[in-house]
Amino acid sequence: MEYNKTKISILKGDITEQKVDAIVNAANNTLLGGSGVDGAIHKKGGRIILEQCKKIGGCPTGEARITTAGNLPCKYIIHTVGPIYSSNNDRNEKLLYNAYYNSLELAVNYNIKSIAFPAISTGAYGYPVKEAIIIVFPAVIDFLDSNGSIDNIEFVLHNDEIFTVYNEYFTQNLGIL
Ligand code: ADP
């Protein structure tokens, strides 16, 4: 679908294979790699990503940092840190919102025109996907309302259950989006 002039799509797959300008990594505060999507990005992208992350020296929850993409088909990795669901309570929504919003803002600063997001915080960090989804889309729409200038936003979901939730939300909210 389109919002303003931005194409927004959801797909099932592996984010490391996306040929977009930037893919977003669901990183942790150290930026030194982890499991899940973070592990897959570092493994396929190679050491250059880790070396740049070491120089950056970490990232607070809700913020975003950028590196090159090593061997991956995209140009940049935007590393953001979502909240650990069990340890933030009333700040979860704002921190998850910020992770998406700040990733998009950083992308626009680097003239990135296409970006792919995983379902941040919904793996090891335990954020229920049905609660996450109602933060994700408003964050993206708010960003597009205030900044614009990004052509293509993809949500790349790695498992069927999460894809289904996104798909249902997407279908049901087409009128608003
Ligand atoms: P977090 O610690 O933020 O929860 P995880 O990497 O554990 O990060 O999980 C975030 C989401 O990324 C999960 O929904 C998981 O299914 C998904 N995921 C894992 N590997 C990939 C991949 N290669 N491409 C896209 N999404 C992935």
PDB file of C-alpha atoms and ligand atoms in Angstrom:
ATOM      1  CA  MET A   1       0.000   0.000   0.000  1.00  0.00           C
ATOM      2  CA  GLU A   2       0.989   3.636  -0.255  1.00  0.00           C
ATOM      3  CA  TYR A   3       0.981   6.381   2.330  1.00  0.00           C
ATOM      4  CA  ASN A   4       1.763   9.836   1.019  1.00  0.00           C
ATOM      5  CA  LYS A   5       4.307   8.755  -1.568  1.00  0.00           C
ATOM      6  CA  THR A   6       5.844   5.922   0.434  1.00  0.00           C
ATOM      7  CA  LYS A   7       5.229   2.305  -0.486  1.00  0.00           C
ATOM      8  CA  ILE A   8       4.740   0.149   2.619  1.00  0.00           C
ATOM      9  CA  SER A   9       4.827  -3.625   2.292  1.00  0.00           C
ATOM     10  CA  ILE A  10       5.043  -6.720   4.436  1.00  0.00           C
ATOM     11  CA  LEU A  11       6.698  -9.927   3.402  1.00  0.00           C
ATOM     12  CA  LYS A  12       7.785 -13.229   4.838  1.00  0.00           C
ATOM     13  CA  GLY A  13      11.475 -13.919   4.638  1.00  0.00           C
ATOM     14  CA  ASP A  14      15.021 -13.274   5.750  1.00  0.00           C
ATOM     15  CA  ILE A  15      15.957  -9.625   6.176  1.00  0.00           C
ATOM     16  CA  THR A  16      19.618 -10.292   5.359  1.00  0.00           C
ATOM     17  CA  GLU A  17      18.609 -11.080   1.772  1.00  0.00           C
ATOM     18  CA  GLN A  18      16.804  -7.809   1.123  1.00  0.00           C
ATOM     19  CA  LYS A  19      18.232  -5.607  -1.615  1.00  0.00           C
ATOM     20  CA  VAL A  20      17.238  -2.325  -0.045  1.00  0.00           C
ATOM     21  CA  ASP A  21      19.404   0.661   0.879  1.00  0.00           C
ATOM     22  CA  ALA A  22      19.294  -0.227   4.576  1.00  0.00           C
ATOM     23  CA  ILE A  23      18.151  -3.067   6.770  1.00  0.00           C
ATOM     24  CA  VAL A  24      17.415  -2.506  10.435  1.00  0.00           C
ATOM     25  CA  ASN A  25      19.042  -4.705  13.035  1.00  0.00           C
ATOM     26  CA  ALA A  26      17.281  -5.508  16.308  1.00  0.00           C
ATOM     27  CA  ALA A  27      20.514  -5.118  18.275  1.00  0.00           C
ATOM     28  CA  ASN A  28      21.305  -4.940  21.977  1.00  0.00           C
ATOM     29  CA  ASN A  29      22.867  -2.081  23.965  1.00  0.00           C
ATOM     30  CA  THR A  30      26.427  -3.289  23.416  1.00  0.00           C
ATOM     31  CA  LEU A  31      26.067  -3.474  19.605  1.00  0.00           C
ATOM     32  CA  LEU A  32      28.453  -6.407  19.817  1.00  0.00           C
ATOM     33  CA  GLY A  33      26.127  -8.990  18.306  1.00  0.00           C
ATOM     34  CA  GLY A  34      23.660 -11.455  19.729  1.00  0.00           C
ATOM     35  CA  SER A  35      21.222 -14.096  18.680  1.00  0.00           C
ATOM     36  CA  GLY A  36      18.269 -13.939  16.283  1.00  0.00           C
ATOM     37  CA  VAL A  37      18.320 -11.343  13.533  1.00  0.00           C
ATOM     38  CA  ASP A  38      21.400  -9.686  15.043  1.00  0.00           C
ATOM     39  CA  GLY A  39      23.367 -12.929  14.818  1.00  0.00           C
ATOM     40  CA  ALA A  40      22.234 -13.524  11.232  1.00  0.00           C
ATOM     41  CA  ILE A  41      23.285 -10.016  10.131  1.00  0.00           C
ATOM     42  CA  HIS A  42      26.761 -10.246  11.680  1.00  0.00           C
ATOM     43  CA  LYS A  43      27.310 -13.781  10.442  1.00  0.00           C
ATOM     44  CA  LYS A  44      26.435 -13.028   6.834  1.00  0.00           C
ATOM     45  CA  GLY A  45      27.709  -9.452   6.774  1.00  0.00           C
ATOM     46  CA  GLY A  46      31.165 -10.250   8.106  1.00  0.00           C
ATOM     47  CA  ARG A  47      33.578  -8.663  10.578  1.00  0.00           C
ATOM     48  CA  ILE A  48      33.506  -5.130   9.216  1.00  0.00           C
ATOM     49  CA  ILE A  49      30.100  -4.594  10.805  1.00  0.00           C
ATOM     50  CA  LEU A  50      31.336  -5.677  14.223  1.00  0.00           C
ATOM     51  CA  GLU A  51      34.444  -3.522  13.884  1.00  0.00           C
ATOM     52  CA  GLN A  52      32.342  -0.443  13.171  1.00  0.00           C
ATOM     53  CA  CYS A  53      29.970  -1.319  16.012  1.00  0.00           C
ATOM     54  CA  LYS A  54      32.917  -1.554  18.410  1.00  0.00           C
ATOM     55  CA  LYS A  55      34.022   1.948  17.425  1.00  0.00           C
ATOM     56  CA  ILE A  56      30.514   3.285  17.982  1.00  0.00           C
ATOM     57  CA  GLY A  57      30.651   1.780  21.465  1.00  0.00           C
ATOM     58  CA  GLY A  58      27.013   0.914  22.169  1.00  0.00           C
ATOM     59  CA  CYS A  59      23.522   2.319  21.750  1.00  0.00           C
ATOM     60  CA  PRO A  60      20.882   3.275  24.342  1.00  0.00           C
ATOM     61  CA  THR A  61      17.473   1.602  24.085  1.00  0.00           C
ATOM     62  CA  GLY A  62      15.232   3.381  21.584  1.00  0.00           C
ATOM     63  CA  GLU A  63      18.102   5.029  19.705  1.00  0.00           C
ATOM     64  CA  ALA A  64      19.735   4.014  16.412  1.00  0.00           C
ATOM     65  CA  ARG A  65      23.244   3.877  14.931  1.00  0.00           C
ATOM     66  CA  ILE A  66      24.461   3.186  11.402  1.00  0.00           C
ATOM     67  CA  THR A  67      27.224   1.054   9.863  1.00  0.00           C
ATOM     68  CA  THR A  68      28.074  -0.242   6.427  1.00  0.00           C
ATOM     69  CA  ALA A  69      26.721  -3.654   5.497  1.00  0.00           C
ATOM     70  CA  GLY A  70      29.817  -5.737   4.700  1.00  0.00           C
ATOM     71  CA  ASN A  71      28.923  -8.666   2.452  1.00  0.00           C
ATOM     72  CA  LEU A  72      25.170  -8.109   2.582  1.00  0.00           C
ATOM     73  CA  PRO A  73      23.281  -6.929  -0.532  1.00  0.00           C
ATOM     74  CA  CYS A  74      22.054  -3.756   1.190  1.00  0.00           C
ATOM     75  CA  LYS A  75      24.240  -0.639   1.649  1.00  0.00           C
ATOM     76  CA  TYR A  76      23.781   0.121   5.332  1.00  0.00           C
ATOM     77  CA  ILE A  77      22.775  -1.496   8.575  1.00  0.00           C
ATOM     78  CA  ILE A  78      20.796   0.632  10.994  1.00  0.00           C
ATOM     79  CA  HIS A  79      21.232  -0.842  14.450  1.00  0.00           C
ATOM     80  CA  THR A  80      18.491  -0.044  16.881  1.00  0.00           C
ATOM     81  CA  VAL A  81      17.719  -1.385  20.340  1.00  0.00           C
ATOM     82  CA  GLY A  82      14.151  -2.232  21.271  1.00  0.00           C
ATOM     83  CA  PRO A  83      12.971  -2.636  24.868  1.00  0.00           C
ATOM     84  CA  ILE A  84      13.202  -5.878  26.812  1.00  0.00           C
ATOM     85  CA  TYR A  85       9.501  -6.380  27.471  1.00  0.00           C
ATOM     86  CA  SER A  86       9.813  -7.648  31.035  1.00  0.00           C
ATOM     87  CA  SER A  87      12.117  -4.925  32.288  1.00  0.00           C
ATOM     88  CA  ASN A  88      10.635  -1.594  31.244  1.00  0.00           C
ATOM     89  CA  ASN A  89       6.943  -1.706  32.159  1.00  0.00           C
ATOM     90  CA  ASP A  90       5.371   1.634  31.357  1.00  0.00           C
ATOM     91  CA  ARG A  91       8.189   2.740  29.053  1.00  0.00           C
ATOM     92  CA  ASN A  92       7.923  -0.171  26.601  1.00  0.00           C
ATOM     93  CA  GLU A  93       5.606   1.564  24.181  1.00  0.00           C
ATOM     94  CA  LYS A  94       7.628   4.743  23.995  1.00  0.00           C
ATOM     95  CA  LEU A  95      10.928   2.877  23.644  1.00  0.00           C
ATOM     96  CA  LEU A  96       9.618   0.653  20.859  1.00  0.00           C
ATOM     97  CA  TYR A  97       8.101   3.679  19.123  1.00  0.00           C
ATOM     98  CA  ASN A  98      11.443   5.486  19.387  1.00  0.00           C
ATOM     99  CA  ALA A  99      13.347   2.519  17.935  1.00  0.00           C
ATOM    100  CA  TYR A 100      11.262   2.704  14.739  1.00  0.00           C
ATOM    101  CA  TYR A 101      11.076   6.480  14.575  1.00  0.00           C
ATOM    102  CA  ASN A 102      14.778   7.068  15.206  1.00  0.00           C
ATOM    103  CA  SER A 103      15.755   4.386  12.674  1.00  0.00           C
ATOM    104  CA  LEU A 104      13.717   6.186  10.023  1.00  0.00           C
ATOM    105  CA  GLU A 105      15.146   9.549  10.978  1.00  0.00           C
ATOM    106  CA  LEU A 106      18.704   8.236  10.706  1.00  0.00           C
ATOM    107  CA  ALA A 107      17.839   6.692   7.342  1.00  0.00           C
ATOM    108  CA  VAL A 108      16.611   9.996   5.957  1.00  0.00           C
ATOM    109  CA  ASN A 109      19.766  11.722   7.212  1.00  0.00           C
ATOM    110  CA  TYR A 110      21.778   9.287   5.091  1.00  0.00           C
ATOM    111  CA  ASN A 111      19.536   9.781   2.072  1.00  0.00           C
ATOM    112  CA  ILE A 112      18.320   6.192   2.315  1.00  0.00           C
ATOM    113  CA  LYS A 113      15.311   5.630   0.081  1.00  0.00           C
ATOM    114  CA  SER A 114      14.401   2.027   0.905  1.00  0.00           C
ATOM    115  CA  ILE A 115      14.508   0.335   4.302  1.00  0.00           C
ATOM    116  CA  ALA A 116      13.547  -3.061   5.731  1.00  0.00           C
ATOM    117  CA  PHE A 117      12.534  -3.642   9.355  1.00  0.00           C
ATOM    118  CA  PRO A 118      12.357  -6.880  11.320  1.00  0.00           C
ATOM    119  CA  ALA A 119       9.804  -7.209  14.122  1.00  0.00           C
ATOM    120  CA  ILE A 120      11.982  -5.455  16.716  1.00  0.00           C
ATOM    121  CA  SER A 121      11.822  -6.832  20.297  1.00  0.00           C
ATOM    122  CA  THR A 122       9.441  -9.680  19.401  1.00  0.00           C
ATOM    123  CA  GLY A 123      12.054 -12.445  19.677  1.00  0.00           C
ATOM    124  CA  ALA A 124      14.449 -12.799  22.602  1.00  0.00           C
ATOM    125  CA  TYR A 125      13.173  -9.502  24.059  1.00  0.00           C
ATOM    126  CA  GLY A 126       9.699 -10.965  24.497  1.00  0.00           C
ATOM    127  CA  TYR A 127       7.438  -8.167  23.223  1.00  0.00           C
ATOM    128  CA  PRO A 128       4.056  -9.719  22.297  1.00  0.00           C
ATOM    129  CA  VAL A 129       3.595  -9.101  18.590  1.00  0.00           C
ATOM    130  CA  LYS A 130      -0.037  -8.002  18.949  1.00  0.00           C
ATOM    131  CA  GLU A 131       1.071  -5.277  21.348  1.00  0.00           C
ATOM    132  CA  ALA A 132       4.064  -4.338  19.227  1.00  0.00           C
ATOM    133  CA  ILE A 133       2.142  -3.948  15.988  1.00  0.00           C
ATOM    134  CA  ILE A 134      -0.075  -1.177  17.352  1.00  0.00           C
ATOM    135  CA  ILE A 135       3.092   0.821  18.080  1.00  0.00           C
ATOM    136  CA  VAL A 136       4.937   0.038  14.851  1.00  0.00           C
ATOM    137  CA  PHE A 137       2.523   1.443  12.310  1.00  0.00           C
ATOM    138  CA  PRO A 138       1.686   4.681  14.158  1.00  0.00           C
ATOM    139  CA  ALA A 139       5.430   5.314  14.573  1.00  0.00           C
ATOM    140  CA  VAL A 140       5.935   4.917  10.838  1.00  0.00           C
ATOM    141  CA  ILE A 141       2.911   7.057   9.951  1.00  0.00           C
ATOM    142  CA  ASP A 142       3.920   9.805  12.396  1.00  0.00           C
ATOM    143  CA  PHE A 143       7.357   9.816  10.851  1.00  0.00           C
ATOM    144  CA  LEU A 144       6.020  10.025   7.317  1.00  0.00           C
ATOM    145  CA  ASP A 145       3.647  12.827   8.325  1.00  0.00           C
ATOM    146  CA  SER A 146       6.491  14.915   9.687  1.00  0.00           C
ATOM    147  CA  ASN A 147       9.441  13.999   7.457  1.00  0.00           C
ATOM    148  CA  GLY A 148       8.397  12.079   4.355  1.00  0.00           C
ATOM    149  CA  SER A 149      11.108  11.473   1.801  1.00  0.00           C
ATOM    150  CA  ILE A 150      11.520   7.706   1.937  1.00  0.00           C
ATOM    151  CA  ASP A 151      10.284   5.676  -1.027  1.00  0.00           C
ATOM    152  CA  ASN A 152       9.939   2.174   0.272  1.00  0.00           C
ATOM    153  CA  ILE A 153       9.441   0.617   3.732  1.00  0.00           C
ATOM    154  CA  GLU A 154       9.331  -3.164   4.055  1.00  0.00           C
ATOM    155  CA  PHE A 155       8.484  -5.227   7.098  1.00  0.00           C
ATOM    156  CA  VAL A 156      10.265  -8.547   6.760  1.00  0.00           C
ATOM    157  CA  LEU A 157       8.842 -11.193   9.047  1.00  0.00           C
ATOM    158  CA  HIS A 158      10.726 -14.356   9.704  1.00  0.00           C
ATOM    159  CA  ASN A 159       8.000 -16.534  11.122  1.00  0.00           C
ATOM    160  CA  ASP A 160       4.460 -17.405  10.049  1.00  0.00           C
ATOM    161  CA  GLU A 161       2.749 -16.369  13.256  1.00  0.00           C
ATOM    162  CA  ILE A 162       4.193 -12.854  13.209  1.00  0.00           C
ATOM    163  CA  PHE A 163       3.550 -12.513   9.502  1.00  0.00           C
ATOM    164  CA  THR A 164      -0.110 -13.397  10.084  1.00  0.00           C
ATOM    165  CA  VAL A 165      -0.498 -10.754  12.777  1.00  0.00           C
ATOM    166  CA  TYR A 166       1.070  -8.103  10.525  1.00  0.00           C
ATOM    167  CA  ASN A 167      -1.048  -9.222   7.605  1.00  0.00           C
ATOM    168  CA  GLU A 168      -4.269  -8.984   9.605  1.00  0.00           C
ATOM    169  CA  TYR A 169      -3.363  -5.583  11.010  1.00  0.00           C
ATOM    170  CA  PHE A 170      -2.416  -4.345   7.577  1.00  0.00           C
ATOM    171  CA  THR A 171      -5.677  -5.531   6.036  1.00  0.00           C
ATOM    172  CA  GLN A 172      -7.865  -4.212   8.836  1.00  0.00           C
ATOM    173  CA  ASN A 173      -6.207  -0.802   8.948  1.00  0.00           C
ATOM    174  CA  LEU A 174      -5.905  -0.081   5.261  1.00  0.00           C
ATOM    175  CA  GLY A 175      -8.597   2.565   5.621  1.00  0.00           C
ATOM    176  CA  ILE A 176      -6.547   4.477   8.182  1.00  0.00           C
ATOM    177  CA  LEU A 177      -3.215   3.902   6.511  1.00  0.00           C
TER     178      LEU A 177
HETATM  179  P1  ADP B   1      14.910  -8.959  19.898  1.00  0.00           P
HETATM  180  O1  ADP B   1      16.041  -9.234  20.854  1.00  0.00           O
HETATM  181  O2  ADP B   1      14.771  -7.486  19.554  1.00  0.00           O
HETATM  182  O3  ADP B   1      13.625  -9.588  20.326  1.00  0.00           O
HETATM  183  P2  ADP B   1      15.350 -11.095  17.951  1.00  0.00           P
HETATM  184  O4  ADP B   1      16.372 -11.145  16.848  1.00  0.00           O
HETATM  185  O5  ADP B   1      15.427 -12.126  19.012  1.00  0.00           O
HETATM  186  O6  ADP B   1      15.430  -9.607  18.520  1.00  0.00           O
HETATM  187  O7  ADP B   1      13.914 -11.152  17.318  1.00  0.00           O
HETATM  188  C1  ADP B   1      13.320 -10.091  16.612  1.00  0.00           C
HETATM  189  C2  ADP B   1      12.527 -10.665  15.473  1.00  0.00           C
HETATM  190  O8  ADP B   1      13.407 -10.979  14.395  1.00  0.00           O
HETATM  191  C3  ADP B   1      11.799 -11.960  15.797  1.00  0.00           C
HETATM  192  O9  ADP B   1      10.450 -11.783  15.412  1.00  0.00           O
HETATM  193  C4  ADP B   1      12.459 -13.021  14.930  1.00  0.00           C
HETATM  194  O10 ADP B   1      11.514 -13.947  14.437  1.00  0.00           O
HETATM  195  C5  ADP B   1      12.982 -12.176  13.806  1.00  0.00           C
HETATM  196  N1  ADP B   1      14.101 -12.715  13.025  1.00  0.00           N
HETATM  197  C6  ADP B   1      15.066 -13.598  13.367  1.00  0.00           C
HETATM  198  N2  ADP B   1      15.910 -13.805  12.348  1.00  0.00           N
HETATM  199  C7  ADP B   1      15.470 -13.038  11.310  1.00  0.00           C
HETATM  200  C8  ADP B   1      15.890 -12.817   9.959  1.00  0.00           C
HETATM  201  N3  ADP B   1      16.963 -13.415   9.462  1.00  0.00           N
HETATM  202  N4  ADP B   1      15.177 -11.944   9.188  1.00  0.00           N
HETATM  203  C9  ADP B   1      14.089 -11.303   9.686  1.00  0.00           C
HETATM  204  N5  ADP B   1      13.647 -11.470  10.937  1.00  0.00           N
HETATM  205  C10 ADP B   1      14.320 -12.326  11.742  1.00  0.00           C
END
